[in-house]
Amino acid sequence: MKDRSLLMIPGPIEFEPAVLGAMGAPTTSHVAPDFIETFGRAIEGLREVWHAPTGQPFILAGSGTLAMDTAGANLVEPGDRVLVLSTGVFGDRFVDLLGRYGTQVDVLRTVPGETVDFDAVRDQLASADYKLMTATHVDTSTAVRVNAQTFGALGAEFGVLTILDGVCSVAGEEIRQDEWQLDVVLTASQKAIGVPPGLALVVAGPRAIQAFENRTTPVQNYYADWAKWLPIMRAYEDRRPSYFGTPAVNLVCALACSLELILAEGMETRWARHAVIGEAMRAAIHALDLGQIPTSDDHAANTLSAPRIPTGLEPPRLLSGIREAGVILAGGLYPELRSAYFRVGHMGAVRTGDLLATIGAIESSLASCGYPVSVGDGLRAAQHVLAA
Ligand code: PMP
């Protein structure tokens, strides 16, 4: 029997062999001409994937939390009032993060499973003078998607900067940064961008860069300061050597490779592929009568799903049965609901066969745990969506 499992958690994901190959190439100098060219192409690729022709990309060594931190640290100053729209654990992370920089943070938090109510956001924006607001496009703790276009439009209408945490959405869910007037869209490499963990990826639009340049106080974070990184990003794009902190050379090579594959697939095709995969997974969840955390399919993410676990069934038992069938899934993350659901990632290089193997493994584990499941119902429902 082959000693391997299928990694279907919401990041890190399964990576394309070509990307892993690019990452495994001998490490070169960060100022070698061929590496400068690779870095320059990666910057240009980010702009295309984000649909942000006027955006300024940043590629930093770090995780998604650094991407959040660099956006926050550079755009707020002590005393600023900010609004966090939270649909789960990662929305809440911005409350702590922005508070560290001396801001007054207000939060609009939804009941877990619900998406943002933009009428309430509009009322809140009208009630005070906000500098910035954040939203999590797909909160990985609840699998809830927020309407990023409405978020951007409201920010533009009220003159409030918008940061979209796209860690679980960029390159999987539709995003048009410029057209949707989103000031910052950020992600991490290990998700739908399809590169092993270790890169924080941020694209800042012109209003964000302007707000950064208009600061009257220094950025209170040394490593994340755009004043340090802007000249580096501009130099790489101009194909000139530069240095502030050593870039993650091998990861940047992998990123350039993955961006090339993503752009060869085409963004519209890629978003549509994720939409079909997401719909197929939800069809299986419904056919197995499991229920899910998102309260409607209309705002359920296409990059991951959050099926509920039948009452009385312990999550470790269900997940170990799935693992025995060769598939690795993730447990619940939202603190109050942790043992009520599990999470299935389906983004990036995921193929329909991976999804079917995952649904089959869920069915067989449910059956062996004694849950009255009609094995095959989930697969049939998913196949039906995939065939259409
Ligand atoms: N935001 C979201 C939506 C995420 O899913 C994650 C990671 N799961 C993060 C932020 C933080 O990213 P990282 O773990 O790479 O720091």
XYZ file of C-alpha atoms and ligand atoms in Angstrom:
404
model
C 0.000 0.000 0.000
C 1.306 3.462 -0.853
C 2.367 5.415 2.211
C 0.725 8.719 1.437
C -2.355 10.690 2.361
C -4.397 13.342 0.647
C -4.101 16.666 2.462
C -7.533 18.291 2.336
C -7.263 20.815 5.181
C -7.832 24.539 4.516
C -4.107 25.200 4.182
C -1.474 24.081 3.723
C -2.919 22.300 0.707
C -1.625 19.800 -1.853
C 0.895 21.532 -4.101
C 1.600 21.106 -7.806
C 4.721 18.973 -8.429
C 6.167 21.736 -10.641
C 5.899 24.206 -7.741
C 7.662 21.822 -5.362
C 10.285 21.245 -8.055
C 10.881 24.999 -8.405
C 11.212 25.250 -4.642
C 13.754 22.448 -4.547
C 16.123 24.005 -7.071
C 19.556 24.974 -5.674
C 19.295 28.202 -3.673
C 20.795 31.159 -5.442
C 21.788 34.653 -4.296
C 18.939 37.070 -3.630
C 20.729 39.511 -5.946
C 21.554 37.028 -8.726
C 20.227 38.313 -12.074
C 18.054 35.220 -12.659
C 16.531 35.518 -9.172
C 15.872 39.247 -9.652
C 14.037 38.331 -12.850
C 12.006 35.645 -11.016
C 11.091 38.053 -8.197
C 10.123 40.727 -10.724
C 7.844 38.280 -12.537
C 6.239 37.228 -9.240
C 5.416 40.865 -8.424
C 3.848 41.329 -11.854
C 1.957 38.051 -11.457
C 0.428 39.157 -8.139
C -1.031 42.229 -9.818
C -2.720 40.012 -12.430
C -4.072 37.412 -9.989
C -5.443 40.154 -7.710
C -6.898 42.056 -10.713
C -5.066 45.079 -9.368
C -3.297 46.857 -12.236
C -2.703 49.953 -10.048
C -1.708 47.982 -6.936
C 1.678 47.763 -5.227
C 2.520 44.148 -4.368
C 4.606 43.159 -1.344
C 6.155 39.692 -1.080
C 7.533 39.127 2.428
C 8.914 36.126 4.280
C 6.278 35.304 6.880
C 2.819 33.843 7.286
C -0.634 35.268 6.649
C -0.610 36.922 10.049
C 2.367 39.018 8.942
C 0.367 40.053 5.873
C -2.397 41.237 8.235
C 0.158 42.923 10.495
C 1.940 44.809 7.739
C -1.387 46.125 6.397
C -2.505 47.222 9.863
C 0.820 48.632 11.040
C 1.294 50.811 7.966
C -2.223 52.192 7.681
C -3.188 53.144 11.221
C -1.797 55.637 13.696
C -2.479 55.987 17.414
C -5.923 57.438 18.032
C -7.417 56.316 14.701
C -10.854 54.787 14.866
C -11.212 51.484 12.997
C -14.049 49.061 12.324
C -13.605 45.275 12.216
C -16.268 43.162 10.513
C -15.811 39.749 12.081
C -17.299 36.517 10.804
C -15.043 34.249 12.842
C -11.691 33.696 14.510
C -9.649 35.479 11.849
C -11.829 38.570 11.906
C -11.319 38.727 15.660
C -7.566 38.551 15.120
C -7.721 42.056 13.617
C -9.246 43.421 16.851
C -6.180 42.483 18.873
C -3.787 43.395 16.047
C -5.131 46.892 15.337
C -5.518 47.614 19.046
C -1.760 47.039 19.483
C -1.141 50.115 17.331
C -3.114 52.413 19.619
C -6.339 52.539 17.631
C -9.879 52.623 18.949
C -11.381 49.408 17.566
C -15.106 48.838 17.078
C -16.319 45.374 16.060
C -19.409 44.228 14.227
C -19.419 40.501 14.958
C -21.914 38.139 13.331
C -23.452 35.036 14.860
C -21.188 32.185 13.661
C -22.440 30.987 10.274
C -23.993 34.316 9.305
C -22.359 36.718 6.870
C -21.934 40.488 7.260
C -25.087 42.593 7.315
C -24.059 45.601 5.233
C -27.050 47.690 6.334
C -25.637 47.538 9.859
C -22.175 48.398 8.493
C -23.586 51.420 6.692
C -25.259 52.653 9.912
C -22.028 52.137 11.838
C -19.932 54.002 9.248
C -22.392 56.888 9.346
C -22.171 57.071 13.145
C -18.461 57.867 13.552
C -15.338 59.018 11.737
C -13.533 55.817 10.758
C -10.102 55.682 9.151
C -10.207 52.033 8.114
C -12.247 48.848 8.192
C -11.383 45.188 7.766
C -13.290 42.145 6.575
C -12.364 38.504 6.158
C -13.355 37.409 2.656
C -13.598 33.774 3.756
C -13.212 33.143 7.454
C -11.507 29.761 7.696
C -13.081 29.110 11.096
C -16.674 29.299 9.828
C -16.428 28.842 6.008
C -18.479 32.025 5.691
C -17.859 34.291 2.688
C -18.416 38.033 2.816
C -19.430 40.072 -0.225
C -16.077 41.725 -0.990
C -17.525 43.945 -3.711
C -20.084 45.517 -1.349
C -17.372 45.878 1.306
C -15.137 47.809 -1.115
C -17.992 49.970 -2.384
C -19.033 50.998 1.149
C -15.456 51.861 2.056
C -15.133 54.040 -1.040
C -18.486 55.721 -0.379
C -17.529 56.667 3.193
C -13.869 57.419 2.429
C -12.802 54.604 4.763
C -9.782 52.457 3.834
C -10.579 48.768 3.333
C -8.387 45.788 4.183
C -9.668 42.478 2.854
C -8.167 39.388 4.486
C -8.119 37.098 1.475
C -5.961 34.402 3.072
C -8.589 31.755 2.373
C -9.908 33.267 -0.858
C -7.279 34.837 -3.143
C -6.855 32.683 -6.275
C -9.931 30.636 -5.320
C -12.825 33.084 -4.958
C -13.529 35.907 -7.394
C -11.640 39.087 -6.460
C -11.232 42.202 -8.593
C -9.275 44.509 -6.324
C -9.204 47.650 -8.486
C -12.736 47.386 -9.834
C -14.144 46.605 -6.373
C -12.195 49.528 -4.819
C -10.466 47.378 -2.211
C -7.480 49.229 -0.754
C -5.547 46.219 0.520
C -6.031 42.557 -0.348
C -3.746 40.096 1.391
C -3.054 36.383 1.548
C -0.527 33.718 2.517
C 1.293 31.333 0.217
C -0.033 28.035 1.615
C -3.631 28.482 0.518
C -5.144 28.811 -2.960
C -1.964 30.507 -4.246
C -0.486 27.026 -4.007
C 2.983 27.530 -2.469
C 4.287 25.948 0.762
C 3.881 28.066 3.924
C 6.235 31.001 4.418
C 5.200 33.956 2.250
C 3.002 36.896 3.214
C 1.487 38.422 0.071
C -0.101 41.867 0.048
C -1.316 44.191 -2.693
C -1.871 47.799 -1.622
C -3.870 50.113 -3.873
C -3.094 53.801 -4.510
C -5.271 55.115 -1.641
C -3.514 52.792 0.797
C -0.085 53.913 -0.391
C -1.236 57.543 -0.164
C -2.479 57.013 3.416
C 0.866 55.429 4.276
C 2.759 58.375 2.768
C 0.557 60.869 4.649
C 1.410 59.397 8.058
C 2.540 61.835 10.702
C 3.966 59.165 13.039
C 6.458 56.379 12.300
C 5.219 52.854 11.625
C 5.378 51.033 14.971
C 6.691 47.798 13.528
C 10.239 47.580 12.209
C 10.148 44.490 9.970
C 6.707 45.225 8.522
C 7.376 48.906 7.692
C 6.524 49.634 4.053
C 9.203 52.365 4.099
C 11.714 49.506 4.250
C 10.032 47.279 1.684
C 8.688 49.672 -0.953
C 12.166 50.416 -2.372
C 12.907 46.677 -2.422
C 9.712 45.766 -4.290
C 10.254 48.608 -6.756
C 13.873 47.565 -7.311
C 12.975 43.936 -8.025
C 10.281 45.068 -10.412
C 12.792 47.333 -12.191
C 15.155 44.323 -12.268
C 17.725 46.031 -9.995
C 19.537 44.424 -7.047
C 18.522 45.594 -3.560
C 18.461 44.421 0.028
C 16.646 45.028 3.286
C 15.996 41.538 4.748
C 16.929 38.345 2.934
C 13.925 37.165 0.898
C 12.760 33.536 1.075
C 14.574 32.762 -2.183
C 13.261 29.228 -2.745
C 9.683 30.154 -1.852
C 9.773 33.103 -4.252
C 10.903 30.732 -7.032
C 7.974 28.449 -6.133
C 5.626 31.447 -6.111
C 6.682 32.567 -9.594
C 6.061 29.025 -10.843
C 2.636 28.772 -9.196
C 1.526 32.195 -10.464
C 2.444 31.102 -13.967
C 0.276 27.978 -13.615
C -2.598 30.004 -12.122
C -2.501 32.588 -14.917
C -2.251 29.843 -17.556
C -5.475 28.362 -16.155
C -7.018 31.853 -16.261
C -8.704 33.579 -13.332
C -12.276 33.214 -14.608
C -11.774 29.480 -15.238
C -10.143 29.049 -11.858
C -12.912 30.842 -9.962
C -15.510 28.772 -11.838
C -13.640 25.539 -11.033
C -13.631 26.425 -7.337
C -17.337 27.304 -7.483
C -18.181 23.881 -8.939
C -15.984 22.036 -6.420
C -17.535 24.008 -3.552
C -21.043 23.298 -4.800
C -20.273 19.594 -5.204
C -18.952 19.379 -1.637
C -22.032 21.138 -0.274
C -24.304 18.838 -2.306
C -22.606 15.868 -0.610
C -23.000 17.481 2.841
C -26.714 18.016 2.205
C -27.210 14.512 0.766
C -25.622 13.030 3.903
C -27.875 15.261 6.005
C -24.942 16.618 8.000
C -25.732 20.318 7.966
C -22.995 22.969 7.891
C -21.859 26.055 9.801
C -22.751 28.655 7.091
C -26.463 29.370 7.429
C -26.925 29.530 3.657
C -25.193 28.108 0.596
C -25.295 31.657 -0.788
C -22.535 32.753 1.563
C -20.738 29.429 1.980
C -17.141 29.530 0.769
C -15.957 27.695 -2.321
C -12.476 27.169 -0.895
C -13.470 25.187 2.196
C -16.534 23.611 3.765
C -17.576 23.246 7.393
C -19.864 20.185 7.758
C -21.445 19.554 11.140
C -20.678 16.377 13.062
C -23.718 14.285 14.069
C -24.605 14.680 17.743
C -22.898 12.130 19.943
C -20.030 11.494 17.526
C -16.620 12.584 18.833
C -14.598 14.604 16.278
C -11.326 12.665 16.860
C -13.130 9.397 16.106
C -14.632 10.695 12.872
C -11.377 12.322 11.745
C -9.229 9.287 12.528
C -11.590 7.106 10.480
C -11.222 9.546 7.595
C -7.461 9.509 8.034
C -7.443 5.709 7.927
C -9.191 6.004 4.575
C -6.235 8.143 3.412
C -7.542 11.681 3.765
C -6.440 14.322 6.247
C -9.131 16.804 7.307
C -9.207 19.510 9.966
C -11.265 19.813 13.134
C -13.428 22.750 14.135
C -11.750 26.043 15.026
C -14.448 28.401 16.252
C -14.056 28.123 20.046
C -17.719 27.693 21.050
C -18.421 25.213 18.229
C -15.132 23.362 18.096
C -16.528 19.850 18.511
C -19.683 20.487 16.480
C -18.082 20.489 13.022
C -15.023 19.703 10.927
C -13.377 21.432 7.980
C -12.571 20.321 4.448
C -10.257 22.436 2.313
C -10.834 22.317 -1.440
C -8.721 24.937 -3.125
C -5.764 25.426 -5.438
C -4.575 22.309 -7.239
C -7.555 20.266 -5.966
C -9.041 17.918 -8.569
C -12.494 16.393 -8.730
C -10.953 12.995 -7.932
C -9.531 14.451 -4.680
C -12.971 15.685 -3.714
C -14.605 12.336 -4.460
C -11.932 10.487 -2.470
C -12.614 12.870 0.427
C -16.388 12.425 0.317
C -15.922 8.641 0.112
C -13.624 8.722 3.155
C -16.169 10.813 5.110
C -18.943 8.360 4.223
C -16.957 5.297 5.221
C -15.847 6.843 8.517
C -19.414 7.916 9.346
C -20.590 4.373 8.615
C -17.880 2.740 10.704
C -18.702 5.129 13.576
C -22.253 3.776 13.465
C -23.911 6.863 11.978
C -26.894 5.737 9.887
C -25.486 6.894 6.568
C -26.484 5.588 3.189
C -22.981 5.116 1.785
C -22.785 6.521 -1.730
C -25.443 9.224 -1.344
C -22.864 11.974 -0.853
C -20.778 10.759 -3.772
C -23.818 10.567 -6.021
C -24.893 14.115 -5.161
C -21.383 15.446 -5.764
C -21.056 13.551 -9.049
C -24.338 15.027 -10.154
C -22.975 18.581 -9.671
C -19.636 17.730 -11.260
C -21.302 16.145 -14.293
C -23.492 19.188 -14.869
N -6.704 34.817 7.866
C -7.340 33.709 7.472
C -8.675 33.864 6.809
C -6.744 32.459 7.630
O -7.373 31.373 7.218
C -5.490 32.367 8.233
C -4.807 31.028 8.425
N -5.602 29.936 8.508
C -4.857 33.543 8.640
C -5.496 34.742 8.434
C -3.526 33.529 9.290
O -2.587 33.003 8.409
P -1.274 32.278 8.941
O -1.708 31.068 9.695
O -0.545 31.933 7.681
O -0.543 33.243 9.792
